[in-house]
Coordinates of C-alpha atoms and ligand atoms in Angstrom, one line a residue:
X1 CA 0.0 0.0 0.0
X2 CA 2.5 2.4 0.9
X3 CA 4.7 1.7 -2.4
X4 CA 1.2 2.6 -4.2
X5 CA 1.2 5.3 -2.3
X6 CA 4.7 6.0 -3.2
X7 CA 4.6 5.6 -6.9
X8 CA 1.5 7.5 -7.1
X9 CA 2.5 10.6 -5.8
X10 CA 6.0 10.1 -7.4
X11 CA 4.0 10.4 -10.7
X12 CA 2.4 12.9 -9.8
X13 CA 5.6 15.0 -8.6
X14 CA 7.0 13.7 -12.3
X15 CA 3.9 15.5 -13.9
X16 CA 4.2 18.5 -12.1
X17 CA 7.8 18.7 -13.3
X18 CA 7.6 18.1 -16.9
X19 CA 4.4 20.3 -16.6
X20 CA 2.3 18.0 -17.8
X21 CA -1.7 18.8 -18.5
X22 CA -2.9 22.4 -19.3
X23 CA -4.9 22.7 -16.1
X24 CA -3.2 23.4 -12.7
X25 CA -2.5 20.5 -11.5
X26 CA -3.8 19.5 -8.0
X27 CA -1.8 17.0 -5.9
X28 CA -3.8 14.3 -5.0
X29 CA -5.0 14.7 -1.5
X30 CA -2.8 13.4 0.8
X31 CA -3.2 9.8 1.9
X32 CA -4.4 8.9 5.3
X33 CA -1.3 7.9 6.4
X34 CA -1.0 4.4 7.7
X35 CA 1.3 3.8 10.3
X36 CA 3.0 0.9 10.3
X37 CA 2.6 -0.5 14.1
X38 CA 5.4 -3.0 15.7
X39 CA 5.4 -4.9 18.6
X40 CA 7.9 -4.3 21.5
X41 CA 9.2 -7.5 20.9
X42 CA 9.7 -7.1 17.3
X43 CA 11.9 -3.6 18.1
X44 CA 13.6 -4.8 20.6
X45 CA 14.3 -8.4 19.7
X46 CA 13.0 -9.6 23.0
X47 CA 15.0 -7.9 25.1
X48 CA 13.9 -6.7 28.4
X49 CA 17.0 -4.2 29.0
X50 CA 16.1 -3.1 25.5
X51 CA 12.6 -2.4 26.0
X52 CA 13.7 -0.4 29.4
X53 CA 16.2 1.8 27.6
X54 CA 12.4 2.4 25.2
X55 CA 11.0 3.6 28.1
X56 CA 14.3 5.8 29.4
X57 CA 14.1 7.4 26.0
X58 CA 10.3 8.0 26.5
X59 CA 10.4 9.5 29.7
X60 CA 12.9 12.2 28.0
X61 CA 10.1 12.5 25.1
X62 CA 7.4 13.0 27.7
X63 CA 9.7 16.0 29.4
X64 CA 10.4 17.9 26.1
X65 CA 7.1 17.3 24.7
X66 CA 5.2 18.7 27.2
X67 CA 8.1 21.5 27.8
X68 CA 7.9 20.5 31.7
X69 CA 9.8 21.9 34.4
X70 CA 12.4 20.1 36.7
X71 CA 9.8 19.9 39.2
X72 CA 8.0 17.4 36.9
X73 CA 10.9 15.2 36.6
X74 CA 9.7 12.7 39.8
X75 CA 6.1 12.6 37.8
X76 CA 7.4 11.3 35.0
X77 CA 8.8 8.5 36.3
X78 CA 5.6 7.4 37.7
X79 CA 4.0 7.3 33.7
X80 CA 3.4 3.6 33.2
X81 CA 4.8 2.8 30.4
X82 CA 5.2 -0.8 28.3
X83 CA 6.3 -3.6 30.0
X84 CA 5.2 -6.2 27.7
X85 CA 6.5 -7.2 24.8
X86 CA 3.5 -7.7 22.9
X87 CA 1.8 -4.2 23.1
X88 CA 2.1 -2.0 20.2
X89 CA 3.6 1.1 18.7
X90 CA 4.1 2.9 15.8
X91 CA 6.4 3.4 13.5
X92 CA 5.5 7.6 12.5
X93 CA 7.8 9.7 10.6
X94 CA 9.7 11.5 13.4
X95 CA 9.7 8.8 15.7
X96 CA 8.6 5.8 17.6
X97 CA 4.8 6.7 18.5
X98 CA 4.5 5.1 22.1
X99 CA 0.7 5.1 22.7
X100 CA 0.2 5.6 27.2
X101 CA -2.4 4.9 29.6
X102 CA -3.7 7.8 31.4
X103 CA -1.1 10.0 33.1
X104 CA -0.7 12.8 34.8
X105 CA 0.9 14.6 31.4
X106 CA -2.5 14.5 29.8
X107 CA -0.9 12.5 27.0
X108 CA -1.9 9.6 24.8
X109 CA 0.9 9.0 23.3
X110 CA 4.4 10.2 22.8
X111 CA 6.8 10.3 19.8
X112 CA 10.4 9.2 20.9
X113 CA 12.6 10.5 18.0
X114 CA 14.5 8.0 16.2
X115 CA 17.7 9.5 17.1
X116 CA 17.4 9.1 21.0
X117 CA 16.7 4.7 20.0
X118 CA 20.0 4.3 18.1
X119 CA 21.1 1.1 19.5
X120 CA 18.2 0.5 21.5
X121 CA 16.1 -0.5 18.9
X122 CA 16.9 -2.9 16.2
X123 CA 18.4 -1.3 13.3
X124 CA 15.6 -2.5 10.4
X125 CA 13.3 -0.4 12.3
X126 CA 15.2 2.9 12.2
X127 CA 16.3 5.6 9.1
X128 CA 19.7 5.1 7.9
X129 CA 20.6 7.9 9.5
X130 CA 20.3 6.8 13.0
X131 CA 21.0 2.9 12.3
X132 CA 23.7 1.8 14.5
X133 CA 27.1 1.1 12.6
X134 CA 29.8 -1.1 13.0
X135 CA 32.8 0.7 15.1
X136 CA 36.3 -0.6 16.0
X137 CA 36.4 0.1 19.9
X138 CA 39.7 -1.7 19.9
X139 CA 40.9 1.5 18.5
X140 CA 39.2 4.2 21.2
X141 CA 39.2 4.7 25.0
X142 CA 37.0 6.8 26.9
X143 CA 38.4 9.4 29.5
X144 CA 35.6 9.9 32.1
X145 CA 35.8 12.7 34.8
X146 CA 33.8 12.4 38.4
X147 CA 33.0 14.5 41.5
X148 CA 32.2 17.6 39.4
X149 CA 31.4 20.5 38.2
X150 CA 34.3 22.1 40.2
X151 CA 34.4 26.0 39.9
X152 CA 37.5 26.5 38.2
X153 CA 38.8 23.1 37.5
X154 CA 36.5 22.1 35.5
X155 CA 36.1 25.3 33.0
X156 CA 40.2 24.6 32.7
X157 CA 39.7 21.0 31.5
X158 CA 37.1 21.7 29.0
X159 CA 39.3 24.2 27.4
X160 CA 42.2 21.4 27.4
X161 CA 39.6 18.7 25.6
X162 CA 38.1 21.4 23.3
X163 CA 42.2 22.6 22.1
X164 CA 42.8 18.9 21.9
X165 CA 39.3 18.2 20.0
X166 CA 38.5 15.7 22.0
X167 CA 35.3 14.5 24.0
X168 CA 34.8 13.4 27.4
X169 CA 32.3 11.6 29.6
X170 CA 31.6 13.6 33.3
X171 CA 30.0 11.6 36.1
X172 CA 28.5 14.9 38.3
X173 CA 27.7 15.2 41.9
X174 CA 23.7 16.1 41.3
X175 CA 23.9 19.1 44.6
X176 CA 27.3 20.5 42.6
X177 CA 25.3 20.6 39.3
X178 CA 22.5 22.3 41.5
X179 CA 25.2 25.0 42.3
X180 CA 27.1 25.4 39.0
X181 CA 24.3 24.6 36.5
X182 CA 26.4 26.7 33.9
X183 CA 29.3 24.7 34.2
X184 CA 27.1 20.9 33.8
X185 CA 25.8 23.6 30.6
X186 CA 29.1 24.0 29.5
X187 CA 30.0 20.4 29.6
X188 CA 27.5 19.4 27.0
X189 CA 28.2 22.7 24.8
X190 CA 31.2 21.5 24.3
X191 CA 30.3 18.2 23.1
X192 CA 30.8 16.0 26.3
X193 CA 28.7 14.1 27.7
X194 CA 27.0 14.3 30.9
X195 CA 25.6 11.7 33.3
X196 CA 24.7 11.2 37.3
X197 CA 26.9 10.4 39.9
X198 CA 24.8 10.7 43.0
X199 CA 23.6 13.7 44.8
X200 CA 25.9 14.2 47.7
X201 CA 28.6 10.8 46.6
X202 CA 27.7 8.6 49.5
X203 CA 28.4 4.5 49.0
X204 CA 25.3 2.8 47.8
X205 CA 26.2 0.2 49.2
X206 CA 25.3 0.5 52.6
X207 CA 22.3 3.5 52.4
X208 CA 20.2 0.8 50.8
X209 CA 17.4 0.7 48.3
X210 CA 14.9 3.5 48.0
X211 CA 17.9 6.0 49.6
X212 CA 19.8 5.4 46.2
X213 CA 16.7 6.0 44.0
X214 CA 16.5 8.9 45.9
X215 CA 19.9 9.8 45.2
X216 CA 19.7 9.0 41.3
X217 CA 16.4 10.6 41.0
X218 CA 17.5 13.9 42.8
X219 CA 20.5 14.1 40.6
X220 CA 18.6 13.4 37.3
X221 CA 16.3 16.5 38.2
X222 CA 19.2 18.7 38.9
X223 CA 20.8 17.5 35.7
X224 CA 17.5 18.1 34.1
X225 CA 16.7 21.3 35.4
X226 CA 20.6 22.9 34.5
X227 CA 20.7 21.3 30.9
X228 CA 16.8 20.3 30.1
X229 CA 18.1 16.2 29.2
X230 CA 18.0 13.6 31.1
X231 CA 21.5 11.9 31.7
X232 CA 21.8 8.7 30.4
X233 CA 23.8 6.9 32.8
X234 CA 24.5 6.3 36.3
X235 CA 28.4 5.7 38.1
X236 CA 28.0 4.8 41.6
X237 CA 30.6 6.8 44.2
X238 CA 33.4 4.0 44.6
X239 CA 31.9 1.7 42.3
X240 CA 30.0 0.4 44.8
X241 CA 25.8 -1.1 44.5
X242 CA 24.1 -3.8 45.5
X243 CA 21.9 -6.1 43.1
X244 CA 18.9 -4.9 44.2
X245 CA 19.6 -1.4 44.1
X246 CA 21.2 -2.0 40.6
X247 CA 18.3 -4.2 39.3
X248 CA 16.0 -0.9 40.1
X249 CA 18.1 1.6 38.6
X250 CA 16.5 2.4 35.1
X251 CA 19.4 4.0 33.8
X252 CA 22.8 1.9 32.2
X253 CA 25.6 1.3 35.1
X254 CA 28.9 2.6 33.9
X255 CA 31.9 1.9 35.4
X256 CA 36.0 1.4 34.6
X257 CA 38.6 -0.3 33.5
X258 CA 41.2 1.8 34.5
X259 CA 41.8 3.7 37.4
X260 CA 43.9 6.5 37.7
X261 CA 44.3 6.1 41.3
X262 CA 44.6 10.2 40.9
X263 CA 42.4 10.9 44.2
X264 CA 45.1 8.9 45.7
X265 CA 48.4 10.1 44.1
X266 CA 47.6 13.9 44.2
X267 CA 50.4 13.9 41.6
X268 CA 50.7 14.6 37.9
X269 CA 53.4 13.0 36.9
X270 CA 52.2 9.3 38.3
X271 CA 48.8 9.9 37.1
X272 CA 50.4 10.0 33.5
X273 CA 52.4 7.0 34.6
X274 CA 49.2 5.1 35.9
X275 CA 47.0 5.5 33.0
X276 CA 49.5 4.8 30.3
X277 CA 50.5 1.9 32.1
X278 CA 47.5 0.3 32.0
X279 CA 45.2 1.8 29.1
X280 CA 44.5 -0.8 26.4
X281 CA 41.7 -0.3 23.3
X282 CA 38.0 -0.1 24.4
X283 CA 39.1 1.2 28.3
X284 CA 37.1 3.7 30.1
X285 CA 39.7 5.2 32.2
X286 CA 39.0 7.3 35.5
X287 CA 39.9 10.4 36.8
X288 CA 38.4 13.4 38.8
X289 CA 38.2 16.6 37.4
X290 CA 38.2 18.3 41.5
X291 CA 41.8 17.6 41.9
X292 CA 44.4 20.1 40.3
X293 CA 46.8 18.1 39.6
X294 CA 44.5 15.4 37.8
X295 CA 43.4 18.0 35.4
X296 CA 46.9 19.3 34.9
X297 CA 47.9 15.6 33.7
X298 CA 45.2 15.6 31.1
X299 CA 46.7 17.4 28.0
X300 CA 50.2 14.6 28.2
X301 CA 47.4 11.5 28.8
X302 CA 45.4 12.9 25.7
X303 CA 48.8 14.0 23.6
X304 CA 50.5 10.1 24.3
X305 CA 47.4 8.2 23.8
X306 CA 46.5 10.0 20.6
X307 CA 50.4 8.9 19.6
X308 CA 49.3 5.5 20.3
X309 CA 46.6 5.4 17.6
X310 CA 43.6 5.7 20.0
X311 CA 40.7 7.9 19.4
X312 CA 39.5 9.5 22.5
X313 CA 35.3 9.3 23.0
X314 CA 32.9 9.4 25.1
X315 CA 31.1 6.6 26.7
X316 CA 28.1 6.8 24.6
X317 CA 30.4 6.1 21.2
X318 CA 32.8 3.8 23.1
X319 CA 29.9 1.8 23.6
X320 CA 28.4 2.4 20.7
X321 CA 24.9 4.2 21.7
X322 CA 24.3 0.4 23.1
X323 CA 24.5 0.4 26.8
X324 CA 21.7 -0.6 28.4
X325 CA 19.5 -0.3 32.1
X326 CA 20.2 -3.1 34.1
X327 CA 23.7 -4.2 32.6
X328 CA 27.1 -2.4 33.9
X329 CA 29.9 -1.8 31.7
X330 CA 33.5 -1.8 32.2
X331 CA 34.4 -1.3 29.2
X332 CA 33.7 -1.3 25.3
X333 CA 33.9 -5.8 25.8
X334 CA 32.9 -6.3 28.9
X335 CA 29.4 -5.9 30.3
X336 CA 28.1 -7.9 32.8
X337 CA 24.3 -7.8 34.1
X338 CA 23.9 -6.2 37.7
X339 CA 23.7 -8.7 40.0
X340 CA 25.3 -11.4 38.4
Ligands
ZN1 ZN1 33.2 9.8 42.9

């Protein structure tokens, strides 16, 4: 129907080109367009960490569709949304059309755009433009910075990446972000990418369950409220989460393979040492953008692991726009399911 459709109006267009006919020509009234509807489990090939990264996406969709405050960033989270893999949606032209139950939005459905489902969704169901491609992570490492937005540190080390042309991942403290919502601004101006690292850093670990939603969920707003996104992911202070509270999280788990050790060395020169020493392709390698000296070591790390051959990313292309909530990743080749 739709190559009818297609054919038709190409005709048409063809006509209207060569001028064909004496009389004005009229296009032909525009078909009713039939969306083509999918099931979850046809996107998503089954998956359930797929169809939860769906829903991530569509809480982000709900937010900017409705132009909502930061104060409506709890609320959203509360919009039920599928959790079946045989419901529907539909394939529309800007986007995934999600249809909702009732919510406190006052929406019936919501279009997720096709470029926030790149590597979520699978690729036959997306324009070539945002269809994932195949990437050699062997050949890039990620730098990630945490504990931020720090006053001044953190302005100097996104002068040092932008010089450097390079782009960064920053794990922010959500009550710093609260404070310097220009700098978490500046982060993403500058191509970086941005994503939650607790409100106030204490250790998941032992504040237990519905303390560390709290914690995500208060950061996420803050995040929202300074930069109007959502952050994708979640690093834990020190790594540390239990199962359960990962299993709840609806957000990708990002963590390392290579640590700096810089909180610890408080010294340029060994953080260089560190990192080089152990950086292989497809690391994410952490550092702290609070400390002085950690930022001072960044322009040598970027200048001798360029000399290497590796391309510095972010997480989201180190991973290739495919991490998803409920999985943790360590790196481009190793991602483990929380809890496991
Ligand atoms: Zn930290």
């Amino acid at each position: 129907m739709k190559k009818y459709w297609q054919l038709l109006l190409g005709t048409a267009l063809f006509a209207l080109t060569l001028g064909w006919g004496s009389a004005p020509v009229v296009a032909p009234a525009k078909a009713k367009a039939t969306m083509k509807m999918v099931t979850y489990g046809q996107l998503t090939n089954k998956n359930p960490h797929r169809l939860a990264a769906v829903r991530e996406a569509a809480r982000q969709a709900i937010l900017q569709t409705t132009k909502s405050k930061s104060k409506r960033v709890p609320a959203v989270y509360q919009v039920k949304l599928p959790t079946h893999m045989t419901k529907k949606a539909g394939l529309a032209e800007k986007g995934l059309q999600m249809p909702l139950l009732k919510n406190s939005f006052k929406l019936s459905h919501v279009t997720v755009p096709y470029s926030a489902l790149t590597g979520k969704i699978a690729n036959r169901y997306l324009p070539k433009a945002n269809r994932t491609q195949k990437i050699n992570a062997n050949k890039m490492v990620a730098l990630t910075f945490d504990d931020g937005p720090d006053k001044t540190l953190t302005p100097r080390l996104l002068k040092t990446l932008k010089k450097a042309h390079v782009h960064a991942t920053f794990f922010e403290v959500g009550q710093s972000v609260k404070r310097y919502p220009q700098i978490a601004r500046a982060v993403l101006a500058g191509g970086n990418e941005l994503a939650n690292h607790s409100w106030n850093h204490p250790n998941f670990g032992s504040i237990g369950t519905k303390k560390t939603a709290q914690q995500v969920l208060r950061t996420n707003q803050a995040i929202y409220q300074a930069t109007k996104t959502l952050p994708q992911y979640v690093r834990p202070p020190y790594g540390s989460i239990t199962a359960a509270e990962g299993r709840k999280l609806q957000q990708p788990i990002i963590r390392w393979s290579v640590d700096s050790r810089d909180w610890a060395y408080l010294n340029s020169k060994k953080d260089i040492k560190e990192v080089m020493k152990d950086t292989r392709g497809g690391d994410i390698i952490l550092m702290h953008d609070v400390h002085k000296q950690s930022v001072a070591a960044v322009p040598t790390i970027i200048k001798r692991l360029k000399a290497k051959g590796y391309k510095l990313v972010t997480v989201s292309e180190l991973l290739n726009n495919q991490a998803l909530p409920g999985l943790q990743y360590f790196g481009a080749h190793d991602s483990r399911v929380v809890g496991k």
